[in-house]
Amino acid sequence: MDATKQIRLSVLDQSPIPQGTTARQAIQNTIELAHLADRLGYTRYWVSEHHNAGSLAGTTPEVLLARLGAETEHLRLGSGGVMLPHYSALKVAENFRMLETLYPNRIDLGIGRAPGGDRLTASILNPANKFDENDFIDQLQDLDRYLTDEQGEGPFVQAAPVTDTVPERWLLSSSGQSGLFAAYLGWAFSFAHFINPNGGPQMMRMYKERFRPSPLLRAPQANFAIFVMCADTAEKAKQLEDTMVLQMMRLERGERVGFPPYEEIKAYRYSDEELGRVAHQRKRMVSGTPEQVHAKLTKLAADYDVDEIVAVTITHDFADRLRSYELLAQVFELTPRTAQVAMAV
């Protein structure tokens, strides 16, 4: 990464449901956070797809993005991501062509392969899903053709509405395998460090080395996503991180519970068996004061050799979540949108 190049920041929002709140409030929080990110100068705002998850309200990115497009002016809006094996490639193409029609040059189609939930739920979403890698590759190639109107073999079916612009195409991965698919197809690539903190820079390097230019992307384009808790004091940031760690442990145990307040978890004592997993959870996140977070993230960006970081921030108190993104924008010297308008005038 060019040391003189400013790092861009983006948001991945899973629409978390804190304890004591509702899914409706979680979606309202998503709308409010998108407003803030739009004003602060963030680059992208991605929303996730999860199913049968009691603590996350985001199940249909394409529906939520339609609302967020009407609520914002500058952000690129995208899925982080659509779990393609659940769906028809044609239908996904049409969903995102419609979004691109509504909000030209602002839409990112992020594609994932994971179930976005448990295997039982995945089998109900698509009973024909065999979780086969070759099926996924076929779907990606079909999706590519539908988005670019390439005919390919067999009868030609055109995804509508037809527009003069195309959504940016991203493959999301926590294992690196999809990075190879992205390189082969000429798509952008996002690595989920917040899911798997091991091996990401090596997988990113492999993606760039094997990248084949495509008509819509001539050079590699990449970022990585990570849990970020930024606070005014180190003590507050540690509380946010400790709460996040325990919530991740609960989710691993299959507990479908909302995000807890620090007061509920501060007395929790981990068993010897749990301590190894605790260390793993902490590698998935960065926390601290603005200066501490800036140093850690800048180093990670250099390790990944990218100039864009996607921040995933979950807190019990929504005000803490907003404050984290505000501090992050300040320390990375993002240009607020109002300032951009003023300079243009």
Coordinates of C-alpha atoms in Angstrom, one line a residue, residues 22-239:
T22 CA -36.7 -4.9 18.8
A23 CA -35.9 -5.8 15.2
R24 CA -37.8 -2.6 14.1
Q25 CA -35.5 -0.5 16.3
A26 CA -32.5 -2.3 14.9
I27 CA -33.5 -1.4 11.3
Q28 CA -34.2 2.2 12.4
N29 CA -30.7 2.3 13.8
T30 CA -29.4 1.1 10.5
I31 CA -31.1 4.0 8.8
E32 CA -29.7 6.5 11.3
L33 CA -26.2 5.1 11.0
A34 CA -26.4 5.3 7.3
H35 CA -27.3 9.0 7.6
L36 CA -24.2 9.6 9.8
A37 CA -21.9 7.6 7.5
D38 CA -23.1 9.6 4.5
R39 CA -22.4 12.9 6.3
L40 CA -19.0 11.8 7.7
G41 CA -17.5 10.8 4.4
Y42 CA -17.5 7.0 4.5
T43 CA -17.1 5.3 1.1
R44 CA -19.5 2.4 1.3
Y45 CA -22.4 1.1 3.4
W46 CA -22.9 -2.6 3.2
V47 CA -25.7 -4.6 4.9
S48 CA -25.6 -8.3 5.6
E49 CA -27.8 -11.3 5.2
H50 CA -28.4 -13.6 8.1
H51 CA -31.2 -16.1 8.7
N52 CA -32.7 -17.6 11.9
A53 CA -30.4 -15.4 14.0
G54 CA -32.1 -13.9 17.0
S55 CA -29.5 -11.1 17.5
L56 CA -29.4 -9.8 13.9
A57 CA -32.3 -8.2 12.0
G58 CA -30.8 -8.1 8.5
T59 CA -32.2 -10.8 6.3
T60 CA -32.9 -9.2 2.9
P61 CA -30.1 -6.8 1.8
E62 CA -31.8 -5.9 -1.5
V63 CA -34.9 -4.7 0.3
L64 CA -33.0 -2.7 2.9
L65 CA -30.8 -1.1 0.3
A66 CA -33.8 0.3 -1.6
R67 CA -34.7 2.2 1.5
L68 CA -31.1 3.3 2.3
G69 CA -30.7 4.7 -1.2
A70 CA -33.6 7.0 -0.6
E71 CA -32.1 8.1 2.7
T72 CA -28.6 8.9 1.5
E73 CA -26.9 10.8 -1.2
H74 CA -23.2 9.9 -1.6
L75 CA -22.5 6.5 -0.1
R76 CA -22.0 3.5 -2.3
L77 CA -24.6 1.0 -1.1
G78 CA -24.2 -2.8 -1.2
S79 CA -24.7 -6.2 0.1
G80 CA -22.2 -7.7 2.5
G81 CA -23.4 -10.0 1.1
V82 CA -26.1 -11.9 -0.8
M83 CA -25.7 -15.6 -0.1
L84 CA -25.9 -16.7 -3.7
P85 CA -26.5 -20.5 -3.2
H86 CA -29.9 -19.7 -1.7
Y87 CA -31.2 -18.1 -4.9
S88 CA -31.5 -18.0 -8.6
A89 CA -28.6 -16.0 -10.3
L90 CA -31.2 -14.4 -12.6
K91 CA -33.3 -13.1 -9.7
V92 CA -30.2 -11.7 -7.9
A93 CA -29.2 -10.0 -11.1
E94 CA -32.6 -8.4 -11.5
N95 CA -32.7 -7.3 -7.9
F96 CA -29.5 -5.4 -8.3
R97 CA -30.2 -4.1 -11.7
M98 CA -33.3 -2.6 -10.2
L99 CA -31.2 -1.0 -7.5
E100 CA -28.7 0.2 -10.0
T101 CA -31.6 1.8 -12.0
L102 CA -32.8 3.6 -8.9
Y103 CA -29.4 4.7 -7.7
P104 CA -27.0 4.7 -10.7
N105 CA -23.3 4.3 -10.0
R106 CA -23.9 3.7 -6.3
I107 CA -24.6 0.0 -6.0
D108 CA -22.3 -2.8 -4.9
L109 CA -23.3 -6.4 -5.4
G110 CA -21.4 -8.3 -2.7
I111 CA -21.7 -12.1 -3.0
G112 CA -21.1 -14.7 -0.4
R113 CA -21.1 -18.5 -0.3
A114 CA -21.7 -19.2 3.4
P115 CA -25.2 -20.2 4.6
G116 CA -25.6 -16.9 6.6
G117 CA -27.1 -19.1 9.3
D118 CA -27.4 -22.8 10.2
R119 CA -27.5 -25.6 7.6
L120 CA -31.1 -26.5 8.4
T121 CA -32.3 -22.9 7.5
A122 CA -30.1 -23.0 4.4
S123 CA -31.8 -26.2 3.2
I124 CA -35.2 -24.7 3.7
L125 CA -34.2 -21.5 1.8
N126 CA -33.1 -23.7 -1.1
P127 CA -33.9 -27.4 -0.9
A128 CA -31.8 -28.0 -4.0
N129 CA -28.6 -26.5 -2.5
K130 CA -25.9 -29.2 -2.2
F131 CA -23.3 -26.8 -1.0
D132 CA -21.2 -27.8 -4.0
E133 CA -18.3 -25.6 -5.0
N134 CA -18.8 -26.3 -8.7
D135 CA -22.5 -25.2 -8.4
F136 CA -21.4 -21.9 -6.9
I137 CA -18.9 -21.3 -9.7
D138 CA -21.6 -21.9 -12.3
Q139 CA -23.9 -19.5 -10.5
L140 CA -21.2 -16.8 -10.5
Q141 CA -20.6 -17.2 -14.2
D142 CA -24.4 -17.1 -14.8
L143 CA -24.6 -13.9 -12.7
D144 CA -21.8 -12.3 -14.6
R145 CA -23.6 -13.0 -17.9
Y146 CA -26.9 -11.6 -16.6
L147 CA -25.3 -8.4 -15.4
T148 CA -23.3 -7.8 -18.6
D149 CA -25.8 -9.2 -21.1
E150 CA -23.3 -11.7 -22.4
Q151 CA -25.3 -14.5 -24.2
G152 CA -23.1 -17.5 -23.5
E153 CA -24.4 -21.0 -24.4
G154 CA -28.0 -21.9 -24.7
P155 CA -31.2 -19.7 -24.9
F156 CA -30.5 -16.1 -24.1
V157 CA -32.4 -14.6 -21.2
Q158 CA -31.9 -11.0 -20.3
A159 CA -32.0 -9.7 -16.8
A160 CA -34.2 -6.6 -16.5
P161 CA -34.3 -3.7 -16.1
V162 CA -31.5 -3.0 -18.6
T163 CA -29.5 0.0 -17.7
D164 CA -26.3 1.8 -19.0
T165 CA -24.5 1.2 -15.7
V166 CA -23.6 -2.0 -13.8
P167 CA -23.3 -2.7 -10.1
E168 CA -19.8 -3.2 -8.8
R169 CA -19.3 -6.9 -8.3
W170 CA -17.6 -8.1 -5.1
L171 CA -16.8 -11.6 -3.8
L172 CA -16.7 -11.9 0.0
S173 CA -14.7 -14.6 1.7
S174 CA -13.3 -15.7 5.1
S175 CA -11.3 -18.6 3.7
G176 CA -9.7 -17.1 0.7
Q177 CA -11.2 -19.6 -1.8
S178 CA -13.6 -17.0 -3.2
G179 CA -10.6 -14.7 -3.6
L180 CA -9.4 -17.1 -6.3
F181 CA -12.8 -17.0 -7.9
A182 CA -12.7 -13.2 -7.8
A183 CA -9.3 -13.2 -9.4
Y184 CA -10.4 -15.5 -12.2
L185 CA -13.6 -13.6 -12.9
G186 CA -12.1 -10.2 -12.6
W187 CA -14.2 -9.1 -9.6
A188 CA -13.3 -7.1 -6.5
F189 CA -12.5 -9.0 -3.3
S190 CA -13.3 -8.4 0.3
F191 CA -11.8 -10.5 3.1
A192 CA -13.8 -11.0 6.3
H193 CA -11.1 -10.6 9.0
F194 CA -13.9 -10.2 11.5
I195 CA -14.8 -13.8 10.9
N196 CA -11.3 -15.3 10.3
P197 CA -8.3 -13.3 11.6
N198 CA -5.8 -15.8 10.2
G199 CA -4.1 -15.7 6.8
G200 CA -5.9 -12.8 5.3
P201 CA -2.9 -10.9 3.9
Q202 CA -1.6 -14.0 2.2
M203 CA -5.0 -14.6 0.6
M204 CA -5.1 -11.0 -0.5
R205 CA -1.7 -11.3 -2.1
M206 CA -2.8 -14.5 -3.9
Y207 CA -5.9 -12.6 -5.2
K208 CA -3.8 -9.8 -6.6
E209 CA -1.2 -12.1 -8.2
R210 CA -3.8 -14.2 -10.0
F211 CA -6.2 -11.4 -11.0
R212 CA -7.4 -11.4 -14.6
P213 CA -8.8 -8.1 -15.9
S214 CA -12.4 -8.1 -16.9
P215 CA -14.4 -5.6 -19.0
L216 CA -15.7 -4.0 -15.8
L217 CA -12.6 -4.1 -13.6
R218 CA -9.2 -3.7 -15.2
A219 CA -7.1 -3.9 -12.0
P220 CA -7.5 -5.6 -8.6
Q221 CA -9.8 -3.9 -6.1
A222 CA -9.9 -5.1 -2.5
N223 CA -10.7 -4.3 1.1
F224 CA -11.0 -6.2 4.4
A225 CA -13.7 -6.0 7.1
I226 CA -12.9 -6.1 10.8
F227 CA -14.8 -5.5 14.1
V228 CA -13.8 -2.0 15.4
M229 CA -14.7 -0.5 18.8
C230 CA -13.4 3.1 19.1
A231 CA -14.1 5.2 22.3
D232 CA -13.0 8.4 23.9
T233 CA -11.1 6.5 26.7
A234 CA -9.2 3.2 26.7
E235 CA -11.4 2.0 29.6
K236 CA -14.6 2.5 27.6
A237 CA -13.1 0.8 24.6
K238 CA -12.0 -2.2 26.7
Q239 CA -15.6 -2.5 28.0

